[in-house]
Amino acid sequence: MIKENQRVLNMLNILTDALIVYIAVIPAYALRFKIMTGDPSHMVLSYYLTAALLLTPIFLLVYALLGLYESFRSTRFYKELEKLLAANAIVMLLYMVWLFVVKDVHISRWVLVFYYISATGLVGFKRLLLRKILRSYRSQGYNLKHVLLVGSGNAAEKYRAAVDSDSSLGFSIVGCVTDDTPPEGLKRLCGFDDLETLLDNSNFDEVIAALDASQLDKIKGIISACEKSGTKLSLIPFYFEYMPAHPYIDEVGGIQLINLRRIPLDNMANAFLKRAMDIFGSICAIILLSPVMLAAAIGVRVSSPGPVIFKQIRVGRNKKNFTMYKFRSMKVNTSENSGWTTDTDPRKTKFGSFIRKFSIDELPQFFNVLKGDMSLVGPRPELPHFVEQFKESVPLYMVKHQVRPGITGWAQVCGYRGDTSIPERIKHDIYYIENWSLLLDIKILILTVFKAFVNSEKIK
């Protein structure tokens, strides 16, 4: 049933996308020639509607090529939005190349810009609305994907728990195939040797093989049984806890290699875009916030003796030390490079408490970003002796040093800043590293303004 539902959903998705990208030219035309000043000359709305009609199949083709009509049940919306932005940009670029080739100078370039914005916004809104409707529908027990779990042990139990924790995903585990005790709450349907017979007599949407290391000798038979019955098979490696969200597959002499720590920022284009945003953003921030920084510098100078800028060694990208800048918020003391600050820390000055409360003490780090020691967004850097301590006690702690540390980060906007759980902070840092995108950076920067700019520290 899920396959028929998916076909209907895909067709609905395609038809609504086609309608939206066609009519999206109307607000673009209205904005250019009705709200802004300008003369459309002989290129009236009907001309642009004809052009949009011809472009609509190209939009749909590019959407399909970029995977926008594949199942998005387990895909986050911002990933879908990234593909949508790229797809619409490709279509607009192709159309502008065509206009250049045929030497058409009558089409308004502003209409094309507004068309890109309106088409992306309207299609994106429709897809977000569709997601919310489907999640609500699935949470009520409809449009379920019926899966058969093969295996038992830690991997199988983790999968069962993940499915049970979010009913809106719409996965239903029908039962379990194992020679041992099945995960809690699941019915054992048969043993490994009877899987082929079970698949021949049943209709599952997907088989999930979650084998422990001791059960790996069964994998050949499981793959064979699924291929004979034509059932889709997905594998959960027994080492799944050490795998990134998007493992990179390489090949050497026909042997597939899984690179566990290849990340999006290893891509040169991604790294260039992030660095360009860091330079542009830090320059803008320094210019716009210069009055605030000047006032903070004066406040630090008159509030207590000592330097205005507090310099501290932190561990950055590739485990290299760098000097991080902050406005001094404490009295000069001997433990300033070895201890964490607490809410009731007696070392803080009154003015220091104020600038810490509103994160003003962090503003000099924009110069760290401009230098290249830090990024606008990334894991927060730590003191060297804490790094040595946590790398032994916190799993995957050192992964955070594969990217530049940031002024703000995913962990911080999710509430993990200051004296909070280090394992949870690292969990969020690794999520950010493995799922990096410009859209995620922009989202974090926006959330920082509304959620992380003012912290929970009290003003003395």
XYZ file of C-alpha atoms in Angstrom:
460
model
C 0.000 0.000 0.000
C 2.849 2.398 0.794
C 4.126 2.145 -2.800
C 0.737 3.150 -4.210
C 0.496 5.991 -1.684
C 3.978 7.168 -2.627
C 3.076 7.269 -6.319
C -0.053 9.310 -5.582
C 1.927 11.630 -3.322
C 4.648 12.068 -5.946
C 2.088 12.895 -8.613
C 0.420 15.414 -6.299
C 3.823 16.895 -5.506
C 4.707 17.221 -9.188
C 1.384 18.775 -10.201
C 1.406 21.326 -7.386
C 5.049 22.204 -8.095
C 4.155 22.734 -11.763
C 1.241 24.985 -10.892
C 3.286 27.026 -8.423
C 6.336 27.630 -10.632
C 3.943 28.680 -13.420
C 1.917 31.209 -11.425
C 4.972 32.432 -9.445
C 5.790 34.729 -12.359
C 2.640 36.787 -11.613
C 3.848 38.258 -8.268
C 7.299 38.739 -9.842
C 5.780 40.724 -12.709
C 3.539 42.704 -10.346
C 6.428 43.594 -8.058
C 8.562 44.820 -10.983
C 5.992 46.785 -12.952
C 3.217 47.596 -10.456
C 5.109 48.308 -7.244
C 8.451 49.390 -8.675
C 8.505 52.031 -11.389
C 9.022 50.804 -14.917
C 7.462 50.370 -18.327
C 6.896 46.747 -19.448
C 6.766 48.036 -23.043
C 5.323 45.355 -25.314
C 6.388 42.548 -22.928
C 3.071 42.250 -21.126
C 2.158 39.656 -18.477
C 0.980 37.127 -21.077
C 4.503 37.037 -22.545
C 6.010 36.178 -19.156
C 3.296 33.577 -18.531
C 4.207 31.909 -21.823
C 7.869 31.884 -20.842
C 6.961 30.416 -17.428
C 4.857 27.728 -19.119
C 7.840 26.702 -21.254
C 10.144 26.721 -18.215
C 7.820 24.605 -16.047
C 8.842 21.202 -17.519
C 12.501 22.208 -17.094
C 11.862 23.036 -13.437
C 10.274 19.616 -12.907
C 13.108 17.827 -14.713
C 15.788 19.532 -12.615
C 13.781 18.849 -9.441
C 13.700 15.163 -10.354
C 17.417 15.077 -11.184
C 18.269 16.594 -7.784
C 16.098 14.069 -5.938
C 13.266 16.384 -4.940
C 10.667 13.715 -5.764
C 12.253 10.991 -3.691
C 10.804 10.051 -0.308
C 11.524 12.766 2.252
C 10.135 10.812 5.209
C 13.496 10.806 7.015
C 15.060 13.887 5.387
C 15.242 17.191 7.214
C 13.496 20.131 5.584
C 16.562 22.343 5.316
C 18.230 19.680 3.147
C 15.204 19.717 0.836
C 15.297 23.524 0.791
C 18.976 23.486 -0.204
C 18.155 21.305 -3.207
C 15.250 23.587 -4.105
C 17.457 26.683 -4.014
C 20.050 24.964 -6.203
C 17.463 23.611 -8.665
C 15.792 26.987 -9.191
C 19.175 28.662 -9.588
C 20.111 26.127 -12.291
C 16.890 26.765 -14.223
C 17.312 30.542 -14.002
C 20.918 30.278 -15.139
C 19.959 28.086 -18.107
C 17.232 30.539 -19.112
C 19.575 33.524 -18.889
C 22.105 31.670 -21.076
C 19.318 31.050 -23.582
C 18.367 34.734 -23.576
C 22.003 35.621 -24.221
C 22.256 33.160 -27.121
C 19.105 34.424 -28.848
C 20.009 38.024 -27.941
C 16.670 38.707 -26.250
C 17.082 42.017 -24.407
C 13.385 42.662 -23.731
C 12.922 40.312 -20.759
C 13.287 42.204 -17.493
C 16.163 40.800 -15.438
C 14.449 42.103 -12.315
C 11.426 39.947 -13.139
C 13.744 36.932 -13.327
C 15.242 37.756 -9.924
C 11.806 38.175 -8.362
C 10.607 35.040 -10.158
C 13.419 33.037 -8.581
C 12.523 34.375 -5.133
C 8.766 33.860 -5.473
C 9.055 30.382 -7.022
C 11.492 29.246 -4.335
C 9.448 30.761 -1.527
C 6.097 29.412 -2.703
C 7.342 25.902 -3.528
C 9.286 25.801 -0.260
C 6.224 26.860 1.731
C 4.073 24.248 -0.013
C 6.579 21.496 0.733
C 6.880 22.556 4.367
C 3.087 22.525 4.687
C 2.927 19.103 3.034
C 5.485 17.773 5.512
C 3.474 19.009 8.469
C 0.259 17.499 7.094
C 1.912 14.132 6.446
C 3.596 14.048 9.856
C 0.247 14.702 11.514
C -1.403 12.080 9.304
C 1.262 9.480 10.109
C 1.153 10.165 13.840
C -2.497 9.056 13.693
C -1.509 5.697 12.192
C -1.995 6.376 8.469
C 0.466 6.211 5.548
C 2.685 3.855 7.516
C 5.759 2.160 6.105
C 5.724 -1.456 7.277
C 9.230 -2.761 7.933
C 10.633 -6.115 8.980
C 13.511 -5.971 11.446
C 16.154 -8.661 10.980
C 18.584 -9.174 13.827
C 18.711 -8.481 17.542
C 21.039 -6.880 20.001
C 22.187 -3.277 20.363
C 21.695 -2.113 16.748
C 18.199 -3.600 16.502
C 17.186 -2.191 19.894
C 18.439 1.301 18.948
C 16.444 1.203 15.717
C 13.287 0.095 17.521
C 13.710 2.889 20.065
C 14.261 5.483 17.317
C 11.099 4.422 15.476
C 9.013 4.342 18.669
C 10.234 7.792 19.739
C 8.713 9.585 16.730
C 5.425 8.202 15.408
C 5.159 11.073 12.903
C 7.891 9.433 10.793
C 5.359 6.748 9.930
C 7.431 3.577 10.385
C 5.761 0.460 11.747
C 7.909 -2.535 12.714
C 5.772 -5.575 11.905
C 8.017 -8.064 13.629
C 11.537 -9.402 14.057
C 13.567 -12.194 12.468
C 16.203 -13.607 14.792
C 17.438 -16.823 16.336
C 17.707 -15.053 19.690
C 15.378 -13.005 21.879
C 13.843 -10.107 19.869
C 14.038 -6.475 21.053
C 11.520 -5.512 23.707
C 7.977 -5.097 22.403
C 8.574 -6.906 19.082
C 7.200 -10.261 17.997
C 9.613 -12.906 16.701
C 8.260 -14.075 13.343
C 10.902 -16.689 12.466
C 14.599 -17.494 12.521
C 17.240 -16.430 9.994
C 16.957 -19.656 7.988
C 13.222 -19.103 7.356
C 13.506 -15.480 6.159
C 13.152 -16.359 2.465
C 9.897 -18.252 3.107
C 8.563 -15.369 5.214
C 9.293 -12.834 2.460
C 7.653 -15.040 -0.177
C 4.439 -15.227 1.848
C 4.320 -11.633 3.125
C 4.479 -8.118 1.739
C 6.838 -5.785 3.591
C 7.760 -2.306 2.390
C 11.334 -2.713 3.571
C 13.657 -5.046 5.461
C 16.004 -3.499 8.023
C 18.990 -5.708 8.824
C 20.471 -4.729 12.204
C 22.988 -7.439 13.003
C 25.495 -7.586 15.822
C 29.076 -8.613 15.067
C 28.286 -12.172 16.190
C 25.508 -12.443 13.558
C 27.468 -11.255 10.516
C 27.676 -14.766 9.085
C 23.937 -14.425 8.329
C 24.281 -11.372 6.079
C 24.819 -13.295 2.823
C 21.592 -15.271 3.309
C 19.644 -12.126 4.242
C 20.775 -10.263 1.107
C 19.995 -13.290 -1.064
C 16.493 -13.708 0.417
C 15.647 -10.015 -0.112
C 16.931 -10.022 -3.698
C 14.941 -13.151 -4.570
C 11.726 -11.645 -3.218
C 12.399 -8.157 -4.606
C 12.187 -6.562 -1.163
C 14.125 -3.391 -0.441
C 16.913 -3.983 2.088
C 18.667 -1.450 4.321
C 21.612 -2.324 6.549
C 22.504 -0.906 9.955
C 26.214 -1.633 10.581
C 27.023 -2.938 14.051
C 29.472 -0.016 14.319
C 26.731 2.532 13.467
C 27.450 4.572 16.613
C 30.837 5.551 15.148
C 29.572 6.473 11.689
C 28.904 10.046 10.557
C 25.518 11.146 9.247
C 26.757 11.090 5.646
C 29.647 8.607 5.238
C 31.848 9.065 2.178
C 32.371 5.958 0.043
C 35.708 5.673 -1.773
C 37.006 2.841 -3.942
C 40.411 1.241 -4.299
C 40.732 -1.569 -6.831
C 37.046 -2.423 -6.615
C 37.093 -2.413 -2.803
C 34.663 0.069 -1.222
C 36.073 2.112 1.637
C 33.882 3.959 4.153
C 35.511 7.199 5.264
C 34.147 7.766 8.771
C 35.315 11.337 9.144
C 34.881 12.980 5.762
C 32.705 16.048 6.328
C 30.975 18.613 4.063
C 33.647 21.232 4.787
C 36.304 18.938 3.304
C 34.819 20.000 -0.024
C 36.804 22.965 -1.387
C 33.728 24.828 -2.643
C 31.937 24.466 0.704
C 35.030 25.629 2.591
C 35.373 28.646 0.269
C 31.731 29.649 0.747
C 31.966 29.379 4.529
C 35.201 31.374 4.656
C 33.743 34.043 2.344
C 30.724 34.369 4.647
C 33.050 34.597 7.662
C 35.091 37.433 6.129
C 32.075 39.373 4.914
C 30.115 38.795 8.124
C 32.969 39.709 10.475
C 33.759 42.931 8.579
C 30.090 43.963 8.678
C 29.837 43.080 12.370
C 32.982 45.021 13.273
C 31.719 48.111 11.439
C 28.150 47.938 12.767
C 29.124 47.060 16.334
C 32.104 49.406 16.628
C 30.145 51.895 18.830
C 29.174 49.055 21.193
C 32.769 47.782 21.309
C 34.097 51.293 21.983
C 31.638 51.728 24.861
C 32.547 48.289 26.216
C 36.272 49.090 26.046
C 35.748 52.308 27.996
C 33.586 50.485 30.534
C 36.202 47.792 31.114
C 38.961 50.389 31.457
C 37.181 52.475 34.113
C 35.573 49.569 36.011
C 38.751 47.811 37.149
C 42.516 47.991 36.656
C 44.035 45.825 33.963
C 43.983 45.381 30.186
C 40.825 45.992 28.153
C 41.262 42.862 26.030
C 41.571 39.509 27.712
C 43.731 37.096 25.707
C 43.470 33.381 26.265
C 44.996 30.352 24.533
C 42.360 28.047 23.077
C 42.543 24.925 20.886
C 41.351 25.479 17.335
C 41.168 23.693 14.015
C 43.504 20.708 13.587
C 44.293 20.914 17.341
C 46.405 24.066 16.839
C 46.475 26.627 19.623
C 45.474 30.230 18.969
C 44.925 33.374 21.009
C 41.242 34.181 21.512
C 40.163 37.749 22.294
C 37.453 38.884 24.702
C 36.652 42.037 26.613
C 37.945 41.458 30.132
C 35.015 40.761 32.446
C 36.973 39.717 35.553
C 39.562 41.069 37.887
C 43.085 40.093 36.919
C 43.724 36.749 38.660
C 46.056 33.770 38.613
C 43.425 31.183 37.590
C 42.122 32.985 34.503
C 43.631 30.380 32.182
C 42.737 27.278 34.139
C 39.219 27.556 35.517
C 35.661 27.819 34.211
C 33.503 30.770 35.090
C 30.441 30.107 37.237
C 27.303 32.186 37.647
C 28.391 33.357 41.099
C 32.102 33.664 40.262
C 33.628 36.249 42.638
C 36.248 37.166 40.023
C 33.644 38.915 37.833
C 33.355 42.685 37.992
C 29.979 44.430 37.996
C 30.546 45.759 34.505
C 31.925 42.356 33.506
C 28.705 40.686 34.655
C 26.745 43.088 32.461
C 28.739 42.508 29.268
C 28.755 38.750 29.874
C 24.979 38.742 30.355
C 24.496 40.182 26.864
C 27.516 38.424 25.288
C 29.195 41.777 24.609
C 32.460 40.362 25.960
C 32.550 38.021 22.931
C 32.553 40.800 20.309
C 36.387 41.006 19.884
C 36.224 37.455 18.515
C 35.063 38.932 15.210
C 38.731 39.865 14.793
C 39.614 36.202 15.409
C 37.188 35.335 12.600
C 38.781 37.902 10.285
C 42.232 36.467 11.056
C 41.041 32.947 10.247
C 41.456 31.480 13.740
C 37.704 31.189 14.186
C 34.455 31.111 12.236
C 31.155 32.875 12.823
C 29.574 29.461 13.465
C 31.253 26.361 14.820
C 32.011 24.421 18.018
C 33.159 26.661 20.856
C 36.939 26.436 21.470
C 38.216 25.099 24.773
C 41.277 25.593 26.966
C 44.167 23.179 26.201
C 44.120 21.449 29.581
C 40.378 20.801 29.313
C 40.899 19.347 25.830
C 43.449 16.910 27.252
C 40.986 15.981 29.995
C 37.886 15.557 27.826
C 39.515 13.661 24.973
C 39.999 10.745 27.378
C 36.580 10.868 29.020
C 34.153 12.132 26.353
C 33.632 9.937 23.244
C 34.323 11.662 19.901
C 35.405 14.851 21.686
C 38.334 15.523 19.329
C 36.138 15.417 16.198
C 35.159 19.048 16.869
C 38.698 20.136 15.961
C 38.210 19.178 12.312
C 36.622 22.605 11.716
C 37.312 26.150 12.880
C 35.773 26.959 16.266
C 32.951 29.482 16.228
C 31.655 32.515 18.069
C 28.331 30.698 18.248
C 27.279 27.162 17.417
C 24.483 24.607 17.225
C 25.110 23.488 20.801
C 24.884 27.071 22.069
C 21.547 27.876 20.390
C 20.200 24.572 21.728
C 20.985 25.677 25.271
C 24.360 23.996 25.849
C 26.653 26.856 26.780
C 28.661 27.650 29.888
C 28.542 25.060 32.666
C 26.406 22.443 30.868
C 26.761 18.785 29.832
C 29.943 18.255 27.805
C 28.722 14.997 26.160
C 25.507 16.722 25.000
C 27.500 19.687 23.744
C 29.781 17.407 21.734
C 26.766 15.519 20.383
C 25.381 18.785 18.990
C 28.803 19.888 17.703
C 29.226 16.645 15.764
C 25.731 16.966 14.337
C 26.670 20.433 13.069
C 29.977 19.245 11.591
C 28.402 16.290 9.782
C 25.373 18.209 8.523
C 26.979 21.565 7.732
C 25.397 23.846 5.148
C 25.210 27.596 4.582
C 21.517 27.455 5.437
C 22.319 25.788 8.762
C 24.892 28.516 9.493
C 22.330 31.219 8.698
C 19.747 29.476 10.887
C 22.203 29.336 13.807
C 23.119 33.018 13.402
C 19.438 33.983 13.443
C 18.748 31.777 16.478
C 21.763 33.298 18.221
C 20.198 36.741 18.004
C 16.925 35.527 19.515
C 18.038 32.731 21.847
C 21.745 32.822 22.681
C 22.574 36.544 22.690
C 21.254 36.939 26.239
C 22.470 34.129 28.507
C 21.310 32.897 31.883
C 24.098 34.530 33.910
C 22.997 36.981 36.599
C 24.205 40.572 36.787
C 25.981 41.252 40.050
